[in-house]
mmCIF file of C-alpha atoms and ligand atoms in Angstrom:
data_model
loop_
_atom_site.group_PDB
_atom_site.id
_atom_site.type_symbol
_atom_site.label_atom_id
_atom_site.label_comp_id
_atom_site.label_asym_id
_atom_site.label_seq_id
_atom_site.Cartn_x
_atom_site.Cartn_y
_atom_site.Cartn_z
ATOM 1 C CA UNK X 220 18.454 -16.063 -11.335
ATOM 2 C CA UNK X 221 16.230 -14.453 -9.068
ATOM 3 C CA UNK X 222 12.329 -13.092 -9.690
ATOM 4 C CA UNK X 223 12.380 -9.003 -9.227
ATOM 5 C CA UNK X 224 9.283 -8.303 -12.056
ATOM 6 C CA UNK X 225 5.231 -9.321 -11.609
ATOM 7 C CA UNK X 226 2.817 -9.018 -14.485
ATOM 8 C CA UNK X 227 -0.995 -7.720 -13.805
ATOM 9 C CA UNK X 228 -2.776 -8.090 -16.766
ATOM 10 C CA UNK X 229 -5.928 -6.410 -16.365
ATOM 11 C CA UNK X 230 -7.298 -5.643 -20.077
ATOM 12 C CA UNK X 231 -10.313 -8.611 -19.762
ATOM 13 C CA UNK X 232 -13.944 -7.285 -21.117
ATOM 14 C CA UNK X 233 -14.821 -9.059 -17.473
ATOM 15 C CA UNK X 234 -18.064 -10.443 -18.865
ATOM 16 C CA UNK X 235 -18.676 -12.286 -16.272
ATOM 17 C CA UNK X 236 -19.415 -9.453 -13.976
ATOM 18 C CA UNK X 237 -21.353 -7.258 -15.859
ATOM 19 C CA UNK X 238 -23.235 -5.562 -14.966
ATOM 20 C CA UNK X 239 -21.297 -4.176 -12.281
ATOM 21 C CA UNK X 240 -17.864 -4.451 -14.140
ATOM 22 C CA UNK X 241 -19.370 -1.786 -17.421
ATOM 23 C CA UNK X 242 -17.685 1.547 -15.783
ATOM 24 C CA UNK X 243 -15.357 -0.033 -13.543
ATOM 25 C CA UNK X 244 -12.705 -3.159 -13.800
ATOM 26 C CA UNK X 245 -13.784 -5.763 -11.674
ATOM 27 C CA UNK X 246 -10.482 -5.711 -10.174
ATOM 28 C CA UNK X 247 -11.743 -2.770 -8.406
ATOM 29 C CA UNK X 248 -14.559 -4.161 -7.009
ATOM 30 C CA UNK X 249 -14.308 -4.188 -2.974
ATOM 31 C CA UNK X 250 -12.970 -7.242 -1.090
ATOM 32 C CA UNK X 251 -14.321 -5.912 2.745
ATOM 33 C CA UNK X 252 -12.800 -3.092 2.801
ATOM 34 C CA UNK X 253 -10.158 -2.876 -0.069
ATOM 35 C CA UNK X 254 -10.140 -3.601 -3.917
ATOM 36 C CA UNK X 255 -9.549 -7.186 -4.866
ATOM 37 C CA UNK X 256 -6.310 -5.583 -6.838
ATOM 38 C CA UNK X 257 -4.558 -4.002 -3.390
ATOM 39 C CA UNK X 258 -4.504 -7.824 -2.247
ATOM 40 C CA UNK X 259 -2.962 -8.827 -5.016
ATOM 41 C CA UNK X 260 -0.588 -6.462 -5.017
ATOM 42 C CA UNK X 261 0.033 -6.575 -0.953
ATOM 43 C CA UNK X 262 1.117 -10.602 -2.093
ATOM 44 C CA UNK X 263 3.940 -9.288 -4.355
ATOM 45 C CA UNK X 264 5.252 -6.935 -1.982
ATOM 46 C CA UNK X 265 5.099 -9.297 0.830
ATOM 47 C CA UNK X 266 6.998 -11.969 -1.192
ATOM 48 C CA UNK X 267 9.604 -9.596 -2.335
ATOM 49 C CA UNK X 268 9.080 -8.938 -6.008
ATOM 50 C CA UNK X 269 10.596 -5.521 -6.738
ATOM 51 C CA UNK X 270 8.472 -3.970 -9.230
ATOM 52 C CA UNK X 271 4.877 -4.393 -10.923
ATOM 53 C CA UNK X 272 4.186 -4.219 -14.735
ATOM 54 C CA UNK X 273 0.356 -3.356 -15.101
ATOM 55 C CA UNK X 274 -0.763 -4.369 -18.467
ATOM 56 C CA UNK X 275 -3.652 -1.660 -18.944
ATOM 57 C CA UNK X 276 -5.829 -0.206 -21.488
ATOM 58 C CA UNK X 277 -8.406 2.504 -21.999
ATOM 59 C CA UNK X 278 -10.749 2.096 -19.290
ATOM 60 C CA UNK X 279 -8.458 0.405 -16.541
ATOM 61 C CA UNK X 280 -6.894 4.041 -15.507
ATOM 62 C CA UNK X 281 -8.630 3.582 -12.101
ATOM 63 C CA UNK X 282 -6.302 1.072 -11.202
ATOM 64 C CA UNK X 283 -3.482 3.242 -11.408
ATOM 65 C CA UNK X 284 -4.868 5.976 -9.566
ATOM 66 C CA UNK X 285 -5.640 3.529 -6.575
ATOM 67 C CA UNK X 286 -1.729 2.986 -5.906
ATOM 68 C CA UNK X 287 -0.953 6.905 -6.806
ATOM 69 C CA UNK X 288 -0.324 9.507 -4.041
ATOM 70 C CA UNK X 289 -3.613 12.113 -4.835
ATOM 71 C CA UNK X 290 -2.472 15.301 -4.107
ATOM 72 C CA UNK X 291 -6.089 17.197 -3.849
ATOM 73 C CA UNK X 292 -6.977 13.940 -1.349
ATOM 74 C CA UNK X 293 -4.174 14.311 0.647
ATOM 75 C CA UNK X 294 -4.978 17.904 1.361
ATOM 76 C CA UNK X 295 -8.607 17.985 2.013
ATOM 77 C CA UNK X 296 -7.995 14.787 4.660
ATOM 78 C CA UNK X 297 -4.825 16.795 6.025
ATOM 79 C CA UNK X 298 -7.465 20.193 6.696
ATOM 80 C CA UNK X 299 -9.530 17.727 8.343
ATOM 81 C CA UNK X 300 -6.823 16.071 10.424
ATOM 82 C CA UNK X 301 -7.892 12.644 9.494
ATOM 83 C CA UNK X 302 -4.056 11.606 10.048
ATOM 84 C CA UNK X 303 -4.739 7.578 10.069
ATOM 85 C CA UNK X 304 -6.445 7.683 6.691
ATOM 86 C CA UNK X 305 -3.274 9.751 5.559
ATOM 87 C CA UNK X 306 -1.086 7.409 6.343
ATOM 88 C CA UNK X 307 -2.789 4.440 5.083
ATOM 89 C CA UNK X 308 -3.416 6.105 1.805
ATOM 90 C CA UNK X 309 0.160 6.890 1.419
ATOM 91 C CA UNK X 310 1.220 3.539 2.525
ATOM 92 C CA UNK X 311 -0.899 2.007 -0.534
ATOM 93 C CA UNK X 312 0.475 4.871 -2.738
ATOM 94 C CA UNK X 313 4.299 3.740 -1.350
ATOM 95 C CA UNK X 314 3.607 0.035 -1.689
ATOM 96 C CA UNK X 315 6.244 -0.925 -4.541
ATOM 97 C CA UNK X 316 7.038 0.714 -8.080
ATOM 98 C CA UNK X 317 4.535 0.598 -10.382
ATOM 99 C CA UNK X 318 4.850 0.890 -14.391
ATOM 100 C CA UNK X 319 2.264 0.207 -17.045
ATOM 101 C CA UNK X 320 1.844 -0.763 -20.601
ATOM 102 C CA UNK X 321 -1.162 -0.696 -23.000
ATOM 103 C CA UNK X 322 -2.155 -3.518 -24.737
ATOM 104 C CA UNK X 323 -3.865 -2.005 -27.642
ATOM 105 C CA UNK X 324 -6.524 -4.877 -28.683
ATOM 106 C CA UNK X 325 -7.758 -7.362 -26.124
ATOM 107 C CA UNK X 326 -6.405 -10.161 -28.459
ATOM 108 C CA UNK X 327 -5.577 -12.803 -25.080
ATOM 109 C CA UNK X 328 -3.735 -13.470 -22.415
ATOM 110 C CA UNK X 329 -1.127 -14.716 -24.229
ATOM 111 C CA UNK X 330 -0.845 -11.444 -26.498
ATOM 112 C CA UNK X 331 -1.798 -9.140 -23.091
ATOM 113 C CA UNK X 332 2.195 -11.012 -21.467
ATOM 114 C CA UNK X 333 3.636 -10.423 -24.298
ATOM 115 C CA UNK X 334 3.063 -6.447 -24.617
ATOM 116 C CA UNK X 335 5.359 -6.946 -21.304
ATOM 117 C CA UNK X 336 8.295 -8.226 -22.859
ATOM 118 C CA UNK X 337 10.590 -4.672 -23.236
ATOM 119 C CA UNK X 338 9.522 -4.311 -19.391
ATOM 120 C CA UNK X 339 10.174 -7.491 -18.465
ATOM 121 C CA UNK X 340 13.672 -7.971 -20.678
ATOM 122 C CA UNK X 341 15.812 -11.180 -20.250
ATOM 123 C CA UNK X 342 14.625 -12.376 -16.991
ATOM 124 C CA UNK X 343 12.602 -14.334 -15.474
ATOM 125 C CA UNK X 344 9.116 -13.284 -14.162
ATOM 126 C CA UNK X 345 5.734 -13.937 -12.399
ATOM 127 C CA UNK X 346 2.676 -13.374 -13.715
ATOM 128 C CA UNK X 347 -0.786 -13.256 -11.215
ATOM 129 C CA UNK X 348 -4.078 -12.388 -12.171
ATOM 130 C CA UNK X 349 -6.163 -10.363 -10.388
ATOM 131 C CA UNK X 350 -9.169 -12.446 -10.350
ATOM 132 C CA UNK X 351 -7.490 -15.211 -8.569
ATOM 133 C CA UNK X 352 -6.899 -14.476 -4.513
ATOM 134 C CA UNK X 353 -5.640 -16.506 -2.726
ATOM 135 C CA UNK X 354 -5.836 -16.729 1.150
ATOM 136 C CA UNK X 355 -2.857 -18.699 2.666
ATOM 137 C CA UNK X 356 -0.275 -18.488 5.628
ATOM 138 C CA UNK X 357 2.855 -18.480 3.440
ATOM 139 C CA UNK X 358 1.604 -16.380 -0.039
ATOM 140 C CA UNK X 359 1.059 -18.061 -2.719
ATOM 141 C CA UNK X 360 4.067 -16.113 -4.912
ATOM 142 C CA UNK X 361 6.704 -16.805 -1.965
ATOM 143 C CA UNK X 362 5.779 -20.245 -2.281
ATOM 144 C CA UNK X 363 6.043 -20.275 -5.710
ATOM 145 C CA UNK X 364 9.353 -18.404 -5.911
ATOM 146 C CA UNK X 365 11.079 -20.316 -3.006
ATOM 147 C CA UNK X 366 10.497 -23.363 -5.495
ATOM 148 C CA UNK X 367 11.725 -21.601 -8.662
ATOM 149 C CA UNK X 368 14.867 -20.595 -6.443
ATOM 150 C CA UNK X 369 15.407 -24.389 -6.224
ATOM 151 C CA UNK X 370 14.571 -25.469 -9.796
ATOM 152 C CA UNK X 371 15.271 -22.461 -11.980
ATOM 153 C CA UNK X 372 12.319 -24.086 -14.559
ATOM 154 C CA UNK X 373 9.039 -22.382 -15.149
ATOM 155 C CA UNK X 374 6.407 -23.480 -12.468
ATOM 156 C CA UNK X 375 2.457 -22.585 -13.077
ATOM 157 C CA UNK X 376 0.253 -23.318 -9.695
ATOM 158 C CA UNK X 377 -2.554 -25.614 -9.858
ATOM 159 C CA UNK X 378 -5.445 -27.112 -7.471
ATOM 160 C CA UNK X 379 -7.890 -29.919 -8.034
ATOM 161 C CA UNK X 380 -10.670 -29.625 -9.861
ATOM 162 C CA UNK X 381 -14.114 -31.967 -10.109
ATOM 163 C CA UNK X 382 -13.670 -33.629 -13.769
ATOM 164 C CA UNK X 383 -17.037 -31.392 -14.462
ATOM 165 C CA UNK X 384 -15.429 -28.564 -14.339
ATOM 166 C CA UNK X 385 -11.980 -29.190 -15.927
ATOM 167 C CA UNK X 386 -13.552 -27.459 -19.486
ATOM 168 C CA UNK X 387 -13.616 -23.806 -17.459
ATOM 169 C CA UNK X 388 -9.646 -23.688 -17.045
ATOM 170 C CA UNK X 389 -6.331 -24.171 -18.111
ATOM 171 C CA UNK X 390 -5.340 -27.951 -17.634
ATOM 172 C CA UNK X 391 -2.279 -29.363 -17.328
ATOM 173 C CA UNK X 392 -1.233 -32.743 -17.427
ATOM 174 C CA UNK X 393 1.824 -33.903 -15.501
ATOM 175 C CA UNK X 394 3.320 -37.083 -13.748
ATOM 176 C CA UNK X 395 4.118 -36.724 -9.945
ATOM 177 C CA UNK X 396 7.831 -36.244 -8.767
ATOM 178 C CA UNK X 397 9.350 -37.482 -5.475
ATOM 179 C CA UNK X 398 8.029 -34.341 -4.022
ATOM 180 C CA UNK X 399 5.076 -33.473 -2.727
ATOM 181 C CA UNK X 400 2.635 -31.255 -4.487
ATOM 182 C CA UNK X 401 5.313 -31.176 -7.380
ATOM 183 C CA UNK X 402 4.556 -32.701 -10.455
ATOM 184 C CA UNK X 403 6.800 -32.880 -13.945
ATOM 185 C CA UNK X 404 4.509 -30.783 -16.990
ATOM 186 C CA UNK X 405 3.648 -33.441 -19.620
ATOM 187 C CA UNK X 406 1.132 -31.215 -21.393
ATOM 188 C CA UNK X 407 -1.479 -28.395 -20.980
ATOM 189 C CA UNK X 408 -4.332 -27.437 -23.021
ATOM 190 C CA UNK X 409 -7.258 -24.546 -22.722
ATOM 191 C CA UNK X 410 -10.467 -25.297 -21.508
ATOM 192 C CA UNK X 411 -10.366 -29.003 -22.619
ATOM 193 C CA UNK X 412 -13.740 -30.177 -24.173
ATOM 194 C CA UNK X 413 -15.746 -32.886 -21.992
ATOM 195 C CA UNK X 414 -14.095 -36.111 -21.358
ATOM 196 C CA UNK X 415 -10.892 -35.567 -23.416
ATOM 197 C CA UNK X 416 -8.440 -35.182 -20.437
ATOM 198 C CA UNK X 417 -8.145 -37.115 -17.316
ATOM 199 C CA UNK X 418 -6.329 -34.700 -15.615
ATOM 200 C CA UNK X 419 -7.875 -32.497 -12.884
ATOM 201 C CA UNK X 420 -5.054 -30.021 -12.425
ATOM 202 C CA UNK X 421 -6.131 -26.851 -13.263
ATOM 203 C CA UNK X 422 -4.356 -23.807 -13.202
ATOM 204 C CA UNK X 423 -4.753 -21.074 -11.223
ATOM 205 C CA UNK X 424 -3.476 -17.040 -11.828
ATOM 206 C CA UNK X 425 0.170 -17.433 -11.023
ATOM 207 C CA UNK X 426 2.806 -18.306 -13.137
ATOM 208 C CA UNK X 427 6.783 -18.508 -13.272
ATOM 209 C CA UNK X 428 7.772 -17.719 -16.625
ATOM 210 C CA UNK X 429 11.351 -17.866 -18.259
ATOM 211 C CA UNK X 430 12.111 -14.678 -20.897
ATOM 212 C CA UNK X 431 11.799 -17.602 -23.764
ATOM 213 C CA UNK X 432 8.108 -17.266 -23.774
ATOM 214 C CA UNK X 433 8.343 -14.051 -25.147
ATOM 215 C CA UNK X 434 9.289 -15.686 -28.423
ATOM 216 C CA UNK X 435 6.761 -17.983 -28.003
ATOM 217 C CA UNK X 436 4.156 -16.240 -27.248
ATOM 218 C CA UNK X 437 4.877 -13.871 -30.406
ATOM 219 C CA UNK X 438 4.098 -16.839 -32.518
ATOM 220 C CA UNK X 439 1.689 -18.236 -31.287
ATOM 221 C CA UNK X 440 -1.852 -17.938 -33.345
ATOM 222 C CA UNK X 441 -5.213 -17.978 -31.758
ATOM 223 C CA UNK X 442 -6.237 -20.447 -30.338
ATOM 224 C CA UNK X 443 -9.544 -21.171 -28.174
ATOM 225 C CA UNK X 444 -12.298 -18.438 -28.418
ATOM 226 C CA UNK X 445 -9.970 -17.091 -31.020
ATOM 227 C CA UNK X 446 -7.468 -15.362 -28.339
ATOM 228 C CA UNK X 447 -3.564 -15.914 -28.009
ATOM 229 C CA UNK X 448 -3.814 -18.193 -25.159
ATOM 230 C CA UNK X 449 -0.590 -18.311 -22.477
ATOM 231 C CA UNK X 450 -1.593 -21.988 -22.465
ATOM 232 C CA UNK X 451 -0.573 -23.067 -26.165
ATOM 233 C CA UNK X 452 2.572 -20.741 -25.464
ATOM 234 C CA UNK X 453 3.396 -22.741 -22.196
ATOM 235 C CA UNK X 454 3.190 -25.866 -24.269
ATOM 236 C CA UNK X 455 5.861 -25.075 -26.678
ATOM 237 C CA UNK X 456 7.703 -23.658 -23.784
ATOM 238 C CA UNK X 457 7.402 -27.225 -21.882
ATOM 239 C CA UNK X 458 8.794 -28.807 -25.167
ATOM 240 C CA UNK X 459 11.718 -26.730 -24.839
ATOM 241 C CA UNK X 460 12.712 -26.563 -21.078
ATOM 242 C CA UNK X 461 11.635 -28.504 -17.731
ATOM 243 C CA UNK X 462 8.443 -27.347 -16.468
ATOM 244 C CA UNK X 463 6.726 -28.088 -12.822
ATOM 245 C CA UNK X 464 2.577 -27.453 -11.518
ATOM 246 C CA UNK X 465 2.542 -27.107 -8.092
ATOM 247 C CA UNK X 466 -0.347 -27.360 -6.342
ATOM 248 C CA UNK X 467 -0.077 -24.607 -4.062
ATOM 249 C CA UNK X 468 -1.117 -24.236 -0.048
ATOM 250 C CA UNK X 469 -4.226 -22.080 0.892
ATOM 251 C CA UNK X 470 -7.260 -21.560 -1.050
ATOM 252 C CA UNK X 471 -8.191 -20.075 -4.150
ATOM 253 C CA UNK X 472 -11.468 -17.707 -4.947
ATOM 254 C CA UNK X 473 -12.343 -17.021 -8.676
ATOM 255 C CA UNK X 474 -13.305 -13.462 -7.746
ATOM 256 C CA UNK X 475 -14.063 -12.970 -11.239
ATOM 257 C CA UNK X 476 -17.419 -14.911 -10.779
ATOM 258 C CA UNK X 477 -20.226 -13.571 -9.072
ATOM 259 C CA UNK X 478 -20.593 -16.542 -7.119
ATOM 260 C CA UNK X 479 -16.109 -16.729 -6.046
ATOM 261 C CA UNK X 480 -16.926 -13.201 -5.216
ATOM 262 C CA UNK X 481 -19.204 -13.497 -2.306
ATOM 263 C CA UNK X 482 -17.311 -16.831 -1.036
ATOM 264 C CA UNK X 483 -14.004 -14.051 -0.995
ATOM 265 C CA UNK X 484 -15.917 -11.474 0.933
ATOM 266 C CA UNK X 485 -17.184 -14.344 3.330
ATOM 267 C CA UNK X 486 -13.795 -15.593 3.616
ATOM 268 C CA UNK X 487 -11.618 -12.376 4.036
ATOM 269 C CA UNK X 488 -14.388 -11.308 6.268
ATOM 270 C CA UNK X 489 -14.423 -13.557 9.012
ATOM 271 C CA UNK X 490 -10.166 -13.451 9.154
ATOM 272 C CA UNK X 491 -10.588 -9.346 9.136
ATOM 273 C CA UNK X 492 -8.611 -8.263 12.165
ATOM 274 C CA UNK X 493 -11.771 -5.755 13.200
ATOM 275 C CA UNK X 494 -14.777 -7.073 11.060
ATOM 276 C CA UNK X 495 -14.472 -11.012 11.783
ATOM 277 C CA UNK X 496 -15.897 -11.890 14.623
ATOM 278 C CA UNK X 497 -18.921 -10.244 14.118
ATOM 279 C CA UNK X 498 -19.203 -11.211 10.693
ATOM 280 C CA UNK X 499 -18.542 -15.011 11.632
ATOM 281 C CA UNK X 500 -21.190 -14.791 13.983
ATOM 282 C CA UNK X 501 -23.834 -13.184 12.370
ATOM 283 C CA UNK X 502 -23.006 -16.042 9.838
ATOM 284 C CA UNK X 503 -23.518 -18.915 11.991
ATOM 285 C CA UNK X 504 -27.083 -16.817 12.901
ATOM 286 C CA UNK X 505 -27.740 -17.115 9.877
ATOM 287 C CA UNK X 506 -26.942 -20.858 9.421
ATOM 288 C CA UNK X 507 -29.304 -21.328 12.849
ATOM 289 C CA UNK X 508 -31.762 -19.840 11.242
ATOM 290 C CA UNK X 509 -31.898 -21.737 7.426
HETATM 291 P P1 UTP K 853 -10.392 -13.906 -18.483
HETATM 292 O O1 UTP K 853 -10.332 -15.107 -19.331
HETATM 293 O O2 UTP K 853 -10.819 -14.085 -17.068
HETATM 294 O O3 UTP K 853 -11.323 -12.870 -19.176
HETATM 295 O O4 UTP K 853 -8.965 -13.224 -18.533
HETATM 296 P P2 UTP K 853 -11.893 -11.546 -18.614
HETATM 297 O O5 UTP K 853 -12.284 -10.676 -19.737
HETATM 298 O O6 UTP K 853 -10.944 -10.933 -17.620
HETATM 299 O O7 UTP K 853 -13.178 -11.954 -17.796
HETATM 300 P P3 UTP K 853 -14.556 -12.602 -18.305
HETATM 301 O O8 UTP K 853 -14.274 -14.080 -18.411
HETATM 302 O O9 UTP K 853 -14.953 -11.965 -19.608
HETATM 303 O O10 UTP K 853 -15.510 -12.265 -17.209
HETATM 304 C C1 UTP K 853 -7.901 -13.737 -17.753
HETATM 305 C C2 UTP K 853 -6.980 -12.599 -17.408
HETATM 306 O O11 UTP K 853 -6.350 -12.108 -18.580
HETATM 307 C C3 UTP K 853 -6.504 -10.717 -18.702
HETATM 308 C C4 UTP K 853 -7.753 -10.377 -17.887
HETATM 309 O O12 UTP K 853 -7.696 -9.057 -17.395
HETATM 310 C C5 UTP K 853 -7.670 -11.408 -16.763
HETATM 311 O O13 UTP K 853 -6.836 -10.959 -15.721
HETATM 312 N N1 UTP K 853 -6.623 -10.404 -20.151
HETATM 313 C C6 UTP K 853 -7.417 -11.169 -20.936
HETATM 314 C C7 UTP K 853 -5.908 -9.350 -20.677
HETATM 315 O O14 UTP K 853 -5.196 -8.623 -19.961
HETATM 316 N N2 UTP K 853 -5.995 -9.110 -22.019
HETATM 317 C C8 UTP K 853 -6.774 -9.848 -22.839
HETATM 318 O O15 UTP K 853 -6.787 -9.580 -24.063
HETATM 319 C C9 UTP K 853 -7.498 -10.903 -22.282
#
């Protein structure tokens, strides 16, 4: 079976980011000259997913109204015969179809995929979050769902972490295959207290998910920081079926963090097709003058 369906969850308090992220989702927040959302969104279309499930809730709405056509917009710039912007907001508001569903409570991740699951029905899926960007030649998602055309198994991507920091994410443990940057699941757990994991896989916001997690995810109980964590579903969904980490190519910015934030708008800068150069230069100014 193919992937035609992406999951957005975007119901997170954002802690992290406040204060900036108390009126407005972080996922809004401006990446040069777009919000961090529009890139992830611009990586689903360009891998070829068909349609995008936002999971929403009171508060998020401005994330809907970025990839609507505006009527009153489109009129005012049309008086003013600012064509280019015209087109470029109807391109974003033309990008791919867009549905949403409320999650109700901000319960977890977990319970956040699972509000999905009528949207999603009896197919497989992706799932990306919108703090996680990630700047590569090939997107990360095509990667992942060239590899899922191969294996038909669930695959979450993963990059190397310093053992420090495995107790911030989702680890997985997993024994290598004869492929590169494949490795077989053996086990995952959340945010793994000091020293109880050798691992340093951690994953990132993107996920292949078989329709069987809906199941699983429906029973699972809270787990750490008392939400339904994806991760203890993904565990009974490895004892159940073949599941792969692959440690994706290109880089990955936390743009959830203050500090993954300015390392985005650094990196996105200096590729901008208009922006760059000057950007990267008055960067290495500033690296004269340290
Ligand atoms: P995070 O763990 O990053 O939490 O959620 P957060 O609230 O977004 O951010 P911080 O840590 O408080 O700053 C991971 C992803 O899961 C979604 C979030 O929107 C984010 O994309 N999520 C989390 C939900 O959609 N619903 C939830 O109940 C919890």
């Amino acid at each position: 079976m193919s992937v035609r369906k992406a999951v957005i969850p975007v119901v997170g308090l954002d802690t992290r980011f406040l204060p900036a992220t108390k009126a407005i989702p972080k996922e809004m927040l401006t990446i040069v000259d777009r919000p961090s959302i529009q890139y992830i969104v611009e990586e689903v279309v360009s891998s070829g997913i068909d349609q995008i499930i936002f999971v929403t809730s009171e508060g998020k709405s401005a994330i809907e109204n970025h990839f609507d056509y505006d009527f009153h917009l489109d009129c005012v710039l049309r008086e003013k015969n600012k064509r280019s912007l015209c087109k470029e907001l109807d391109m974003i508001s033309n990008l791919i179809d867009i549905v949403s569903v409320r999650q109700k409570k901000p319960l977890g991740l977990g319970h956040a995929i699972w509000t999905a699951r009528h949207v999603v029905g009896n197919e497989p899926f992706m799932v990306l979050l919108g703090d996680d960007l990630v700047l590569a030649e090939t997107p990360c998602a095509r990667q992942m769902l060239d590899l899922f055309n191969e294996l038909q198994e669930p695959i979450v991507a993963v990059q190397r972490v310093p053992q420090e920091q495995t107790c911030q994410y989702g680890i997985v443990e997993g024994m290598a295959t004869d492929r590169d940057r494949i490795h077989a699941v053996q086990g995952l757990v959340e945010k793994p207290a000091p020293g109880t994991t050798d691992s340093d896989m951690a994953m990132i916001g993107r996920y292949i998910l078989t329709p069987e997690i809906f199941e699983l995810l429906g029973r699972t109980t809270p787990g750490h920081d008392g939400e339904i964590q994806l991760t203890d579903a993904l565990q009974a969904l490895k004892n159940i079926r073949s599941m792969y980490a692959y440690e994706f190519e290109g880089t990955c910015y936390d743009a959830g963090d203050k500090l993954g934030y300015l390392k985005a708008i650094l990196a996105y800068g200096m590729r901008h097709e208009k922006l760059g150069a000057d950007l990267t230069a008055h960067i290495r100014q500033l690296a004269a003058d340290l």
